[in-house]
mmCIF file of C-alpha atoms and ligand atoms in Angstrom:
data_model
loop_
_atom_site.group_PDB
_atom_site.id
_atom_site.type_symbol
_atom_site.label_atom_id
_atom_site.label_comp_id
_atom_site.label_asym_id
_atom_site.label_seq_id
_atom_site.Cartn_x
_atom_site.Cartn_y
_atom_site.Cartn_z
ATOM 1 C CA MET A 23 0.000 0.000 0.000
ATOM 2 C CA ILE A 24 1.329 3.444 -0.932
ATOM 3 C CA ILE A 25 0.196 6.354 1.242
ATOM 4 C CA ALA A 26 0.824 9.846 -0.171
ATOM 5 C CA VAL A 27 0.756 12.734 2.291
ATOM 6 C CA ASP A 28 0.979 16.195 0.727
ATOM 7 C CA GLY A 29 0.526 19.697 2.045
ATOM 8 C CA PRO A 30 2.247 22.999 2.774
ATOM 9 C CA THR A 31 5.049 23.596 5.268
ATOM 10 C CA ALA A 32 4.165 23.034 8.942
ATOM 11 C CA SER A 33 0.701 21.695 8.104
ATOM 12 C CA GLY A 34 1.468 18.634 10.226
ATOM 13 C CA LYS A 35 2.066 16.366 7.232
ATOM 14 C CA GLY A 36 5.463 15.146 8.476
ATOM 15 C CA THR A 37 4.127 14.137 11.892
ATOM 16 C CA ILE A 38 1.081 12.516 10.294
ATOM 17 C CA ALA A 39 3.192 10.638 7.724
ATOM 18 C CA GLN A 40 5.500 9.315 10.449
ATOM 19 C CA ALA A 41 2.546 8.185 12.553
ATOM 20 C CA LEU A 42 0.887 6.479 9.569
ATOM 21 C CA ALA A 43 4.159 4.693 8.778
ATOM 22 C CA ALA A 44 4.378 3.412 12.368
ATOM 23 C CA HIS A 45 0.697 2.440 12.415
ATOM 24 C CA TYR A 46 0.825 0.478 9.147
ATOM 25 C CA ARG A 47 4.462 -0.663 9.646
ATOM 26 C CA LEU A 48 5.602 0.924 6.401
ATOM 27 C CA PRO A 49 8.873 2.706 5.583
ATOM 28 C CA HIS A 50 8.613 6.496 5.421
ATOM 29 C CA LEU A 51 10.335 9.060 3.198
ATOM 30 C CA ASP A 52 10.300 12.777 4.005
ATOM 31 C CA THR A 53 10.835 14.052 0.452
ATOM 32 C CA GLY A 54 11.258 17.665 1.628
ATOM 33 C CA LEU A 55 14.548 16.571 3.137
ATOM 34 C CA LEU A 56 15.866 15.726 -0.343
ATOM 35 C CA TYR A 57 15.096 19.245 -1.594
ATOM 36 C CA ARG A 58 16.598 20.692 1.592
ATOM 37 C CA ALA A 59 19.785 18.682 0.955
ATOM 38 C CA VAL A 60 19.976 20.039 -2.599
ATOM 39 C CA GLY A 61 19.578 23.607 -1.320
ATOM 40 C CA ARG A 62 22.203 23.070 1.358
ATOM 41 C CA GLN A 63 24.625 21.507 -1.132
ATOM 42 C CA VAL A 64 24.200 24.506 -3.439
ATOM 43 C CA ALA A 65 25.056 26.793 -0.508
ATOM 44 C CA LEU A 66 28.097 24.634 0.365
ATOM 45 C CA ASN A 67 29.179 24.818 -3.296
ATOM 46 C CA GLY A 68 28.919 28.609 -3.145
ATOM 47 C CA GLY A 69 26.277 28.385 -5.892
ATOM 48 C CA ASP A 70 23.083 30.313 -6.602
ATOM 49 C CA PRO A 71 19.857 28.401 -5.773
ATOM 50 C CA ASP A 72 18.002 30.379 -8.437
ATOM 51 C CA SER A 73 20.366 29.200 -11.179
ATOM 52 C CA PRO A 74 19.146 25.952 -12.801
ATOM 53 C CA GLU A 75 22.748 24.786 -13.394
ATOM 54 C CA ASP A 76 23.900 25.426 -9.818
ATOM 55 C CA ALA A 77 20.732 23.840 -8.431
ATOM 56 C CA LEU A 78 21.211 20.737 -10.572
ATOM 57 C CA ALA A 79 24.830 20.450 -9.394
ATOM 58 C CA GLY A 80 23.460 20.424 -5.823
ATOM 59 C CA CYS A 81 21.576 17.173 -6.567
ATOM 60 C CA ALA A 82 24.902 15.334 -6.265
ATOM 61 C CA PHE A 83 24.807 15.671 -2.464
ATOM 62 C CA ALA A 84 26.252 12.872 -0.329
ATOM 63 C CA ASP A 85 23.642 10.899 1.667
ATOM 64 C CA ALA A 86 25.405 11.855 4.911
ATOM 65 C CA LEU A 87 24.101 15.392 4.368
ATOM 66 C CA LEU A 88 20.552 14.143 5.016
ATOM 67 C CA ALA A 89 21.450 13.656 8.693
ATOM 68 C CA GLU A 90 22.656 17.251 9.207
ATOM 69 C CA PRO A 91 20.537 19.152 11.790
ATOM 70 C CA GLU A 92 21.065 22.297 9.702
ATOM 71 C CA LEU A 93 18.695 20.857 7.110
ATOM 72 C CA ARG A 94 15.801 21.465 9.543
ATOM 73 C CA SER A 95 16.455 25.211 9.733
ATOM 74 C CA GLU A 96 14.229 27.846 8.170
ATOM 75 C CA ALA A 97 17.160 28.897 5.989
ATOM 76 C CA SER A 98 17.425 25.399 4.511
ATOM 77 C CA GLY A 99 13.640 25.341 3.965
ATOM 78 C CA GLY A 100 13.875 28.596 2.031
ATOM 79 C CA LEU A 101 16.747 27.297 -0.107
ATOM 80 C CA ALA A 102 14.816 24.069 -0.738
ATOM 81 C CA SER A 103 11.814 26.012 -1.930
ATOM 82 C CA ARG A 104 14.020 27.941 -4.396
ATOM 83 C CA VAL A 105 15.860 24.943 -5.876
ATOM 84 C CA SER A 106 12.625 22.932 -6.103
ATOM 85 C CA ILE A 107 11.294 25.289 -8.766
ATOM 86 C CA HIS A 108 13.758 23.957 -11.368
ATOM 87 C CA PRO A 109 12.358 21.070 -13.466
ATOM 88 C CA ALA A 110 15.867 19.558 -13.776
ATOM 89 C CA VAL A 111 16.098 19.280 -9.985
ATOM 90 C CA ARG A 112 12.655 17.692 -9.738
ATOM 91 C CA SER A 113 13.493 15.113 -12.383
ATOM 92 C CA ALA A 114 16.903 14.378 -10.812
ATOM 93 C CA LEU A 115 15.121 13.488 -7.551
ATOM 94 C CA TYR A 116 12.242 11.628 -9.219
ATOM 95 C CA ASP A 117 13.785 8.130 -9.546
ATOM 96 C CA ARG A 118 14.832 7.962 -5.920
ATOM 97 C CA GLN A 119 11.341 8.902 -4.694
ATOM 98 C CA ARG A 120 9.587 6.667 -7.213
ATOM 99 C CA ALA A 121 11.737 3.658 -6.262
ATOM 100 C CA PHE A 122 10.972 4.285 -2.593
ATOM 101 C CA ALA A 123 7.235 4.404 -3.327
ATOM 102 C CA LEU A 124 7.325 1.194 -5.365
ATOM 103 C CA GLN A 125 9.284 -0.952 -2.917
ATOM 104 C CA PRO A 126 7.588 -4.255 -2.119
ATOM 105 C CA GLY A 127 5.067 -3.915 0.690
ATOM 106 C CA GLY A 128 4.496 -0.225 0.085
ATOM 107 C CA ALA A 129 5.563 3.011 1.713
ATOM 108 C CA VAL A 130 4.484 6.340 3.114
ATOM 109 C CA LEU A 131 5.893 9.462 1.433
ATOM 110 C CA ASP A 132 5.253 13.043 2.378
ATOM 111 C CA GLY A 133 5.874 16.129 0.273
ATOM 112 C CA ARG A 134 4.109 18.412 -2.170
ATOM 113 C CA ASP A 135 3.602 16.285 -5.299
ATOM 114 C CA ILE A 136 3.463 12.706 -4.039
ATOM 115 C CA GLY A 137 -0.180 12.124 -4.951
ATOM 116 C CA THR A 138 0.055 14.037 -8.221
ATOM 117 C CA VAL A 139 3.495 13.188 -9.688
ATOM 118 C CA ILE A 140 5.561 10.709 -7.670
ATOM 119 C CA ALA A 141 2.893 8.104 -6.902
ATOM 120 C CA PRO A 142 -0.379 9.003 -8.610
ATOM 121 C CA GLU A 143 -1.458 5.384 -8.142
ATOM 122 C CA ALA A 144 -1.224 5.636 -4.325
ATOM 123 C CA GLU A 145 -4.093 3.807 -2.638
ATOM 124 C CA ALA A 146 -4.495 6.546 -0.048
ATOM 125 C CA LYS A 147 -3.816 10.235 -0.678
ATOM 126 C CA LEU A 148 -4.122 12.817 2.066
ATOM 127 C CA PHE A 149 -3.781 16.564 1.587
ATOM 128 C CA ILE A 150 -3.064 18.252 4.914
ATOM 129 C CA THR A 151 -3.806 21.943 5.396
ATOM 130 C CA ALA A 152 -3.818 24.485 8.242
ATOM 131 C CA SER A 153 -4.090 28.266 8.375
ATOM 132 C CA VAL A 154 -0.913 30.354 8.038
ATOM 133 C CA PRO A 155 -1.129 31.662 11.668
ATOM 134 C CA ALA A 156 -1.608 28.123 13.035
ATOM 135 C CA ARG A 157 1.324 26.804 11.003
ATOM 136 C CA ALA A 158 3.554 29.764 11.886
ATOM 137 C CA LEU A 159 2.879 29.262 15.598
ATOM 138 C CA ARG A 160 3.688 25.551 15.335
ATOM 139 C CA ARG A 161 6.939 26.229 13.512
ATOM 140 C CA PHE A 162 7.806 28.976 16.026
ATOM 141 C CA LEU A 163 7.338 26.632 19.021
ATOM 142 C CA GLU A 164 9.268 23.875 17.239
ATOM 143 C CA MET A 165 12.201 26.238 16.613
ATOM 144 C CA GLN A 166 12.087 27.580 20.171
ATOM 145 C CA ASN A 167 12.177 24.045 21.574
ATOM 146 C CA ALA A 168 15.157 23.325 19.351
ATOM 147 C CA GLY A 169 16.913 26.355 20.893
ATOM 148 C CA ARG A 170 16.812 28.430 17.698
ATOM 149 C CA ALA A 171 16.206 32.173 18.030
ATOM 150 C CA VAL A 172 13.416 33.079 15.608
ATOM 151 C CA SER A 173 10.640 35.673 15.337
ATOM 152 C CA LEU A 174 7.013 34.707 14.790
ATOM 153 C CA VAL A 175 6.544 37.570 12.323
ATOM 154 C CA ASP A 176 9.523 36.397 10.248
ATOM 155 C CA ILE A 177 8.257 32.828 10.234
ATOM 156 C CA GLU A 178 4.802 33.907 9.097
ATOM 157 C CA ALA A 179 6.290 35.973 6.248
ATOM 158 C CA ASP A 180 8.581 33.123 5.250
ATOM 159 C CA LEU A 181 5.706 30.605 5.234
ATOM 160 C CA ALA A 182 3.560 32.857 3.080
ATOM 161 C CA ALA A 183 6.440 33.372 0.604
ATOM 162 C CA ARG A 184 7.160 29.652 0.458
ATOM 163 C CA ASP A 185 3.471 28.804 -0.022
ATOM 164 C CA ALA A 186 3.265 31.239 -2.915
ATOM 165 C CA ARG A 187 6.396 29.778 -4.547
ATOM 166 C CA ASP A 188 5.243 26.165 -4.053
ATOM 167 C CA ARG A 189 1.701 26.810 -5.328
ATOM 168 C CA ASN A 190 2.619 28.967 -8.313
ATOM 169 C CA ARG A 191 5.551 27.107 -9.834
ATOM 170 C CA ALA A 192 4.948 25.642 -13.282
ATOM 171 C CA ASP A 193 6.356 22.173 -12.573
ATOM 172 C CA ALA A 194 4.588 20.007 -9.944
ATOM 173 C CA PRO A 195 2.946 22.841 -7.995
ATOM 174 C CA LEU A 196 1.549 22.242 -4.539
ATOM 175 C CA VAL A 197 -2.008 21.155 -5.249
ATOM 176 C CA ALA A 198 -4.296 18.453 -3.897
ATOM 177 C CA ALA A 199 -4.774 15.456 -6.193
ATOM 178 C CA PRO A 200 -8.430 15.274 -7.305
ATOM 179 C CA ASP A 201 -8.836 12.024 -5.352
ATOM 180 C CA ALA A 202 -7.058 13.203 -2.183
ATOM 181 C CA ALA A 203 -8.888 13.382 1.151
ATOM 182 C CA LEU A 204 -8.478 16.819 2.735
ATOM 183 C CA LEU A 205 -7.540 17.142 6.401
ATOM 184 C CA GLU A 206 -7.562 20.610 8.000
ATOM 185 C CA THR A 207 -5.446 20.538 11.171
ATOM 186 C CA SER A 208 -5.589 24.168 12.429
ATOM 187 C CA ASP A 209 -7.755 23.209 15.402
ATOM 188 C CA LEU A 210 -6.414 19.717 15.973
ATOM 189 C CA ASP A 211 -3.643 18.762 18.352
ATOM 190 C CA ARG A 212 -1.084 16.139 17.356
ATOM 191 C CA ASP A 213 -3.040 13.106 18.571
ATOM 192 C CA ALA A 214 -6.347 14.289 17.112
ATOM 193 C CA ALA A 215 -4.694 14.946 13.730
ATOM 194 C CA ILE A 216 -3.153 11.456 13.706
ATOM 195 C CA THR A 217 -6.446 9.813 14.690
ATOM 196 C CA ALA A 218 -8.258 11.710 11.925
ATOM 197 C CA ALA A 219 -5.577 10.736 9.367
ATOM 198 C CA ILE A 220 -5.807 7.035 10.244
ATOM 199 C CA ALA A 221 -9.606 7.208 9.956
ATOM 200 C CA LEU A 222 -9.282 8.759 6.484
ATOM 201 C CA VAL A 223 -6.822 6.111 5.308
ATOM 202 C CA GLU A 224 -9.124 3.362 6.611
ATOM 203 C CA ARG A 225 -11.918 4.888 4.566
ATOM 204 C CA LEU A 226 -9.758 5.173 1.424
ATOM 205 C CA ILE A 227 -8.135 1.772 1.318
ATOM 206 C CA PRO A 228 -10.032 -1.316 0.280
ATOM 207 C CA ALA A 229 -10.666 -3.515 3.349
HETATM 208 O O1 C5P B 2 8.455 19.767 3.428
HETATM 209 P P1 C5P B 2 9.585 20.743 3.588
HETATM 210 O O2 C5P B 2 9.190 22.035 4.225
HETATM 211 O O3 C5P B 2 10.779 20.133 4.228
HETATM 212 O O4 C5P B 2 10.037 21.078 2.091
HETATM 213 C C1 C5P B 2 10.944 22.104 1.812
HETATM 214 C C2 C5P B 2 10.679 22.636 0.406
HETATM 215 O O5 C5P B 2 10.993 21.624 -0.542
HETATM 216 C C3 C5P B 2 9.232 23.004 0.133
HETATM 217 O O6 C5P B 2 8.940 24.360 0.441
HETATM 218 C C4 C5P B 2 9.066 22.735 -1.347
HETATM 219 O O7 C5P B 2 9.423 23.875 -2.103
HETATM 220 C C5 C5P B 2 10.088 21.665 -1.643
HETATM 221 N N1 C5P B 2 9.465 20.363 -1.834
HETATM 222 C C6 C5P B 2 8.946 20.068 -3.086
HETATM 223 N N2 C5P B 2 8.421 18.845 -3.338
HETATM 224 C C7 C5P B 2 8.376 17.910 -2.385
HETATM 225 C C8 C5P B 2 8.866 18.188 -1.090
HETATM 226 C C9 C5P B 2 9.393 19.452 -0.843
HETATM 227 O O8 C5P B 2 8.977 20.915 -3.978
HETATM 228 N N3 C5P B 2 7.870 16.700 -2.681
#
């Protein structure tokens, strides 16, 4: 069974995808991390994330980079959102994601285009949303707990900019697949969001 979990930054999709993977005993891939690694590699190369050539060169990152805590920073998220616009970057990362989705037994993947591009045949597709203020507050508390000094106003502005870039890009924009189940998490805590997600998957998959 393939479960596709898409949605904007800080919607709760990562937490939900992890919980679904544990619940159904499936491997999980956070595809945003791949784009973050590309962005980080471009920065390490001294390249320009807005240049298609430099961004493509960043796709040759070493797997060890995926474990770097720096990838979780807002700065890496911003770089990821810039490199992810380039079609060459998206196609360079396609095979890895597709192979993960197609592994025997199935998988859970979270990202922006899992249900639309990477695994359109997924048995269960969830599209997770939450308001910008709710997502900004979540990200703010997450960063504070991680000991990072951040401002709520900056996070809100950054989220709005990233949303706009992700939704408006020509290649694989952030959009719900027509057959995705929508889950709005603004007023749900972690456990309630996970319970609702499992209920949706149960409804979507054949018994
Ligand atoms: O999910 P996360 O916030 O880690 O993703 C970082 C950025 O990577 C997103 O803002 C988006 O631009 C890009 N991304 C993407 N497609 C995916 C996953 C992430 O374009 N499947």
